Tab-separated table of C-alpha atoms in Angstrom:
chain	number	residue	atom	x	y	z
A	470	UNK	CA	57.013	179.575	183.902
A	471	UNK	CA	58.615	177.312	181.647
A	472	UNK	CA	60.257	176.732	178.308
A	473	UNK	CA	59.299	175.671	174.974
A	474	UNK	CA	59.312	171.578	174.438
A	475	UNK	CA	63.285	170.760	173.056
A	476	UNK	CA	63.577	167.381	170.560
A	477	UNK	CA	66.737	165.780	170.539
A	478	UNK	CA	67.516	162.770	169.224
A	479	UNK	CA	70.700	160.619	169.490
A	480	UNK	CA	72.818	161.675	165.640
A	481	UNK	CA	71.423	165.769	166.726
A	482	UNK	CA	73.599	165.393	170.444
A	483	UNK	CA	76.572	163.580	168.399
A	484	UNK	CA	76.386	166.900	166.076
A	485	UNK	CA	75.868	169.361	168.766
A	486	UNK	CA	78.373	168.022	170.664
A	487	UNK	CA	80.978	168.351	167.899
A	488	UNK	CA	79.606	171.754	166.866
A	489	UNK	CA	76.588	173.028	167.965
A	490	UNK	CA	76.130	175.662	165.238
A	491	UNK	CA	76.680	172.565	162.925
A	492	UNK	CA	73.721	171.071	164.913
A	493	UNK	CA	71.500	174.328	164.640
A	494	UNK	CA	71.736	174.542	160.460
A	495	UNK	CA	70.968	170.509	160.317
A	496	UNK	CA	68.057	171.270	162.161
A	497	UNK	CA	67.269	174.335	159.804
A	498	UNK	CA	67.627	171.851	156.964
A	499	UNK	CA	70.962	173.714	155.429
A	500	UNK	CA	73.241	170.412	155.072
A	501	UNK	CA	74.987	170.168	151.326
A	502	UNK	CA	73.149	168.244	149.009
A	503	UNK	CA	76.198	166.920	147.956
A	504	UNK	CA	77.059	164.500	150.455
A	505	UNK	CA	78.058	161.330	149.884
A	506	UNK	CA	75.754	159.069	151.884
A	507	UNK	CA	77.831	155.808	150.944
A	508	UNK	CA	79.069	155.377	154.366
A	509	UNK	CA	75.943	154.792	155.760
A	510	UNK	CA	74.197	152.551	152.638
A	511	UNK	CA	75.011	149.364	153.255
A	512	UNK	CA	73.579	149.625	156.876
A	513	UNK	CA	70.264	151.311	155.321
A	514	UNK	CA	70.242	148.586	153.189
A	515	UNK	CA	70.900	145.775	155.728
A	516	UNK	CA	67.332	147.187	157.946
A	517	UNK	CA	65.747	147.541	155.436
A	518	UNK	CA	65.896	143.955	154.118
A	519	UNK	CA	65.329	142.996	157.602
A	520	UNK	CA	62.019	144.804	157.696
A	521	UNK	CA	61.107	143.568	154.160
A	522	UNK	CA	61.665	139.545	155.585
A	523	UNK	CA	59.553	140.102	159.139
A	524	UNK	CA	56.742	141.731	156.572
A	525	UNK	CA	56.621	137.534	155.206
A	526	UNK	CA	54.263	135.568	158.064
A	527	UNK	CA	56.417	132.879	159.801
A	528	UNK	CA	55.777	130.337	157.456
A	529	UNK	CA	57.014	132.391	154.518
A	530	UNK	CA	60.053	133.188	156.585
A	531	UNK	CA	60.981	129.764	157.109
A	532	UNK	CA	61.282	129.142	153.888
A	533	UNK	CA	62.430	132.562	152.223
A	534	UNK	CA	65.913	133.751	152.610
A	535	UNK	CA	66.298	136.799	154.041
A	536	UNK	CA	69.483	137.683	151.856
A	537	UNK	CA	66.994	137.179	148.303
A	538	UNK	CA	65.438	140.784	148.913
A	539	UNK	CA	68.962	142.688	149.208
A	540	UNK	CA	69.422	142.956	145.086
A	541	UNK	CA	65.908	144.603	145.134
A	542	UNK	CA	66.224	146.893	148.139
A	543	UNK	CA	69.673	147.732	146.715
A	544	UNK	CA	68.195	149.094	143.984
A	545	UNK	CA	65.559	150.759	145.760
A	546	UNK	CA	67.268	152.472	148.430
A	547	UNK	CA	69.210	154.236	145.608
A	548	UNK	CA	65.763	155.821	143.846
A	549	UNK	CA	65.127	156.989	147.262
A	550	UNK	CA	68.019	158.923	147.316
A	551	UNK	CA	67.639	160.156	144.487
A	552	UNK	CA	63.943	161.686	145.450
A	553	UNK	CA	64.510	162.879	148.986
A	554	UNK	CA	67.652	164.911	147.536
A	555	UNK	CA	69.392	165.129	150.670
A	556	UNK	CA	72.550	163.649	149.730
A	557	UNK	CA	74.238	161.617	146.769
A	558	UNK	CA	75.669	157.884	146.598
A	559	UNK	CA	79.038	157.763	145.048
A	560	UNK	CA	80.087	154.888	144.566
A	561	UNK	CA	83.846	153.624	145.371
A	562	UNK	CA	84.922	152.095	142.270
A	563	UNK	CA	83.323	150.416	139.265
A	564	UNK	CA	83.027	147.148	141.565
A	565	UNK	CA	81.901	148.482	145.045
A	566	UNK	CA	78.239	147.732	144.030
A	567	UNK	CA	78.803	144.685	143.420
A	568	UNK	CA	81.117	143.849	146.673
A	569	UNK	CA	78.151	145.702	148.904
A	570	UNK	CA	75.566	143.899	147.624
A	571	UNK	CA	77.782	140.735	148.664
A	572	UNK	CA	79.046	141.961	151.870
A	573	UNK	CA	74.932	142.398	152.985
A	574	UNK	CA	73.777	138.860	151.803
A	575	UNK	CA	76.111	137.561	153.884
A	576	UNK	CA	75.130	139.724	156.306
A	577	UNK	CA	71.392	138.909	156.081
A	578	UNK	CA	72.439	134.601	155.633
A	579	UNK	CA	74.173	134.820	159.050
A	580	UNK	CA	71.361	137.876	160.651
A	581	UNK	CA	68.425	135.068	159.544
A	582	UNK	CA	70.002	132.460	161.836
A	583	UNK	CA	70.395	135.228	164.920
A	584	UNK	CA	67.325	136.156	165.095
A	585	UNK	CA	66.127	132.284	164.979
A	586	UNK	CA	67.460	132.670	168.350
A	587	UNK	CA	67.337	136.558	170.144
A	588	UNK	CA	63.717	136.877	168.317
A	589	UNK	CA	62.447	133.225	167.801
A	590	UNK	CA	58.922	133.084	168.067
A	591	UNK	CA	57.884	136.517	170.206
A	592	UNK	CA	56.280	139.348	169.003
A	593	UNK	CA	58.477	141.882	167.028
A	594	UNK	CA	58.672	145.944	166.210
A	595	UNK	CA	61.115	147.210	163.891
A	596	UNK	CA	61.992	150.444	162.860
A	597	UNK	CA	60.389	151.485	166.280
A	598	UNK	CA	60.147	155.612	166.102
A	599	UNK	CA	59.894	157.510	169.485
A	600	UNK	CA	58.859	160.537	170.780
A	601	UNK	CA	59.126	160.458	174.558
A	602	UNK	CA	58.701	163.440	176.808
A	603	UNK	CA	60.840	163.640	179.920
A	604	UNK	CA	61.727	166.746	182.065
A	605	UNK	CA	64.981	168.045	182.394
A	606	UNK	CA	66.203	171.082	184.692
A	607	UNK	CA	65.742	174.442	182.490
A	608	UNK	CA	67.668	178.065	182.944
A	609	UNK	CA	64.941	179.197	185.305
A	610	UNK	CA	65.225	176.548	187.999
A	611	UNK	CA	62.551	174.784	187.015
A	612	UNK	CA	61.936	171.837	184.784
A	613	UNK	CA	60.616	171.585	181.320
A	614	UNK	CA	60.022	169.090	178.850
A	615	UNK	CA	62.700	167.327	176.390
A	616	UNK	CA	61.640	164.854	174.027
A	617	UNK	CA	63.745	162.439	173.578
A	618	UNK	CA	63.449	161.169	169.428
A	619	UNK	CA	64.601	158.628	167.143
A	620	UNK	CA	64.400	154.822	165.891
A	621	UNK	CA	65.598	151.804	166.728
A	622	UNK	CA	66.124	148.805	164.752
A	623	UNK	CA	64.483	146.235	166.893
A	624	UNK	CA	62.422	145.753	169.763
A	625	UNK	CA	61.663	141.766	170.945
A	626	UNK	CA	58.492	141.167	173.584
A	627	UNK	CA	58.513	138.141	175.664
A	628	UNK	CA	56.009	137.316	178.689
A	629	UNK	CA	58.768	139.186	180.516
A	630	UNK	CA	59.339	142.006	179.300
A	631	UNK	CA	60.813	143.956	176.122
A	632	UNK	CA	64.556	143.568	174.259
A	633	UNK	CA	66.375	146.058	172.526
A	634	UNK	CA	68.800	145.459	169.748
A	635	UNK	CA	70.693	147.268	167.354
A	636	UNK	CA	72.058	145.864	164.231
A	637	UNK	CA	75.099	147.230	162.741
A	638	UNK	CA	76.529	146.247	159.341
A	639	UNK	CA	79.988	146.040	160.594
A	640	UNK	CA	83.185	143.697	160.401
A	641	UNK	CA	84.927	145.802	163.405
A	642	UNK	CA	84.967	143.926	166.146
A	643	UNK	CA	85.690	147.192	167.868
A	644	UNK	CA	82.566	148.896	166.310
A	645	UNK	CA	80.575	148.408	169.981
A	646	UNK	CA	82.858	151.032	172.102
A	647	UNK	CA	81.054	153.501	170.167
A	648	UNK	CA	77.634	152.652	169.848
A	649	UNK	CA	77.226	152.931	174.086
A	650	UNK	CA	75.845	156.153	173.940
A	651	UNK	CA	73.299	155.044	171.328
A	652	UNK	CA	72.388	152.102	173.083
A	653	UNK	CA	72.047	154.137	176.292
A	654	UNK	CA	69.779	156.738	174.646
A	655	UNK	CA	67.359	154.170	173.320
A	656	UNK	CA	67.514	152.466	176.755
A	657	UNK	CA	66.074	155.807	178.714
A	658	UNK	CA	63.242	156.395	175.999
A	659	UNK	CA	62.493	153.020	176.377
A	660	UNK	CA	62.016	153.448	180.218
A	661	UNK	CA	60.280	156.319	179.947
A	662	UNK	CA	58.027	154.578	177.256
A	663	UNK	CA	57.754	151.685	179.265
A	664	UNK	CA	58.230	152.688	182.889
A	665	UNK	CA	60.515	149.756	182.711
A	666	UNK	CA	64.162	148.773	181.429
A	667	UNK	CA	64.578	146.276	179.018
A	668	UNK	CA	65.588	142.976	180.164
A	669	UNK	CA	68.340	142.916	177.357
A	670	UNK	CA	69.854	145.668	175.288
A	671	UNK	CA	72.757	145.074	172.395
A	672	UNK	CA	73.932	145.108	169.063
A	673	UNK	CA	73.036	142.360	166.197
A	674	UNK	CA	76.357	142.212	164.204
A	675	UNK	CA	76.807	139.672	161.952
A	676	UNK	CA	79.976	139.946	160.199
A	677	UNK	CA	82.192	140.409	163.377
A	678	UNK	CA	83.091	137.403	165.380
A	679	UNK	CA	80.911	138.230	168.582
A	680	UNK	CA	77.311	138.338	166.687
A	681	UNK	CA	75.000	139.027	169.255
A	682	UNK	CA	76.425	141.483	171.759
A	683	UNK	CA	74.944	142.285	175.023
A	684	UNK	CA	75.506	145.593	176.318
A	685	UNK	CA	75.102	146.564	180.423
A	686	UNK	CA	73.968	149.140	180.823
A	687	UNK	CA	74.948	151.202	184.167
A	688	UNK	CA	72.693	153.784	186.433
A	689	UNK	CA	75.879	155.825	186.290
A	690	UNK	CA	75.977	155.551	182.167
A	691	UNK	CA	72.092	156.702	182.232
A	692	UNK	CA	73.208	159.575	184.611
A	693	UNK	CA	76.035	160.782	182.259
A	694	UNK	CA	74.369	160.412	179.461
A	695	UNK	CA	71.293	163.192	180.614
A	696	UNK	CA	73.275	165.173	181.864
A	697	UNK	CA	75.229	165.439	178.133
A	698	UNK	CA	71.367	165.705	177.008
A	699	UNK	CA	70.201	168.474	179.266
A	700	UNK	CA	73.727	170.628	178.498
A	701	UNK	CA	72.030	170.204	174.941
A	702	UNK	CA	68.285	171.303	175.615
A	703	UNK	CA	69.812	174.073	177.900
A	704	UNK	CA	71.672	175.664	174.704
A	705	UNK	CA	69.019	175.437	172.372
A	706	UNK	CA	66.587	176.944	175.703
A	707	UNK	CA	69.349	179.748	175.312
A	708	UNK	CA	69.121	180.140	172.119
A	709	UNK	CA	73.240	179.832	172.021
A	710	UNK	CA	75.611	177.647	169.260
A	711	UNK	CA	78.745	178.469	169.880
A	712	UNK	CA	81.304	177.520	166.855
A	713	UNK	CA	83.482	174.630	166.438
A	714	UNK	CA	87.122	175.285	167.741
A	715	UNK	CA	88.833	172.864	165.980
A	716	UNK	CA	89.138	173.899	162.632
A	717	UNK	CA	89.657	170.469	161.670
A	718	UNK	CA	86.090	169.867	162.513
A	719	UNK	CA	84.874	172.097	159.701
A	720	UNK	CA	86.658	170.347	156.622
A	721	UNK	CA	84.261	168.459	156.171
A	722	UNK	CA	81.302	169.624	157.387
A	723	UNK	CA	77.913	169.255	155.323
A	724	UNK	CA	76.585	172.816	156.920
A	725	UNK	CA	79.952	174.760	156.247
A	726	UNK	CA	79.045	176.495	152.746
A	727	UNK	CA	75.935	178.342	155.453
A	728	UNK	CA	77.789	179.108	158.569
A	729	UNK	CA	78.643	182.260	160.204
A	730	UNK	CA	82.154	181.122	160.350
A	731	UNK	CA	82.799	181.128	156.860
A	732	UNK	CA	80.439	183.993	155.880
A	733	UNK	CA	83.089	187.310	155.142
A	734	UNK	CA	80.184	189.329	156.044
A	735	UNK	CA	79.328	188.068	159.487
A	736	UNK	CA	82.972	186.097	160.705
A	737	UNK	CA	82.957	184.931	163.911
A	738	UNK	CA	79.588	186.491	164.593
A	739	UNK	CA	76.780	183.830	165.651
A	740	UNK	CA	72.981	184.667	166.999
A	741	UNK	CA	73.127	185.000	170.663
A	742	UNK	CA	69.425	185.407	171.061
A	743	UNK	CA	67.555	185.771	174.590
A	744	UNK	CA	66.141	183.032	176.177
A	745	UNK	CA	62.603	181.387	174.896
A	746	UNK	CA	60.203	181.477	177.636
A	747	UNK	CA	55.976	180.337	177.661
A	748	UNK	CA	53.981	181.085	180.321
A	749	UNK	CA	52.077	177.977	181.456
């Protein structure tokens, strides 16, 4: 016997992990329409010129700036907010516009020269999407299937072997210390993928003074970072999301107008369903 297939992908653990009833109403699709997505626009904005240089054959490249196409994907990534409806832009101030559409061709001046280098002439994926199975122990002792989703930026192939990178649209210096766990979940789908590791893995970051960052990336880190993955699949396999305890967790939250926590009718009450089982 075993249980139904679990997707998790690296932002649904970050979520669970902070709240996992938060986690379950993302998944049902109950996040405020209302939230500002400005944080994460000038990074959407920074792939997606990337994508919409490598779509240019090399000798179009070597003559096209990369940074020319950020106006017009500016201006495009907005519309698409607009029609997917699953958030809002709000801008800063009158001039924030402006200084982001700055801040990413500079970006995309200094990315064009990187990737002369950690791509050069090899054979390139971007916006790589994954869906890899792997099996994880489930509540009955066995083991049943997880599938491990998401996209990464960039993925490099030499006579080698495979690269990953991930850029980030930062000026921290600090940024990296977070982005570990990411790194290491693209670097087990990968494996699994590949039934190999990737000969390099780290972040592209071209506004911070180390641009090309190489991240090792540790047997032990892999280890820690399934087991975090499997607590996941086992809760969802249980059918249990407990709520947030830190109340300043929820001041924020996108999901909070259609929790249990906040609903007079049902406080503190949350589903506690039975296991889901298949018979195989």
């Amino acid at each position: 016997m075993t249980y139904p297939d679990i997707n998790i992908s690296w932002s649904s653990l970050r979520v669970f992990e902070e709240c996992a009833q938060r986690a379950k109403l993302s998944r049902e699709r109950k996040r405020h329409v209302t939230r500002n997505l400005r944080g994460f626009f000038h990074g959407n904005v920074a792939d997606a010129v990337m994508r919409e240089w490598y779509r240019l054959d090399s000798a179009q490249r070597a003559v096209t700036p990369m940074s020319s196409f950020v106006e017009g994907v500016v201006t495009a990534e907005e519309e698409r907010i607009k029609e997917r409806n699953d958030g809002i832009l709000k801008w800063k101030s009158p001039t924030d516009r402006a200084e982001l559409t700055e801040f990413v061709e500079e970006l995309c001046t200094r990315l064009q020269v990187i990737l002369a280098d950690v791509a050069g002439d090899n054979e390139v994926t971007l916006a790589k999407r994954f869906s890899v199975p792997i099996k994880l122990p489930d509540p009955g002792g066995g083991r049943s299937v997880v599938n491990l989703n998401g996209e990464l930026d960039m993925l490099v192939y030499s006579p080698d072997g495979y690269s990953i990178w991930d850029l980030k649209a930062t000026k921290d210096d600090y940024y990296w210390r977070k982005t570990i766990g990411q790194l290491t979940f693209y670097d087990i789908a990968m494996w699994a993928e590949h039934k190999a590791y990737a000969l390099r893995t780290g972040l592209l970051q071209p506004m911070c003074k180390q641009q090309v960052l190489e991240v090792n990336i540790s047997d032990d880190t892999r280890r820690d970072l399934l087991v975090r993955i499997n607590r996941m699949a086992t809760s969802m396999w249980n059918d249990l999301y407990p709520l947030a305890e830190d109340a300043a967790a929820c001041r924020f939250c996108d999901c909070r107008h259609a929790c249990p926590k906040f609903d007079p009718g049902r406080r503190g009450r949350v589903s506690l369903g039975t296991p889901k089982r298949k018979d195989t």
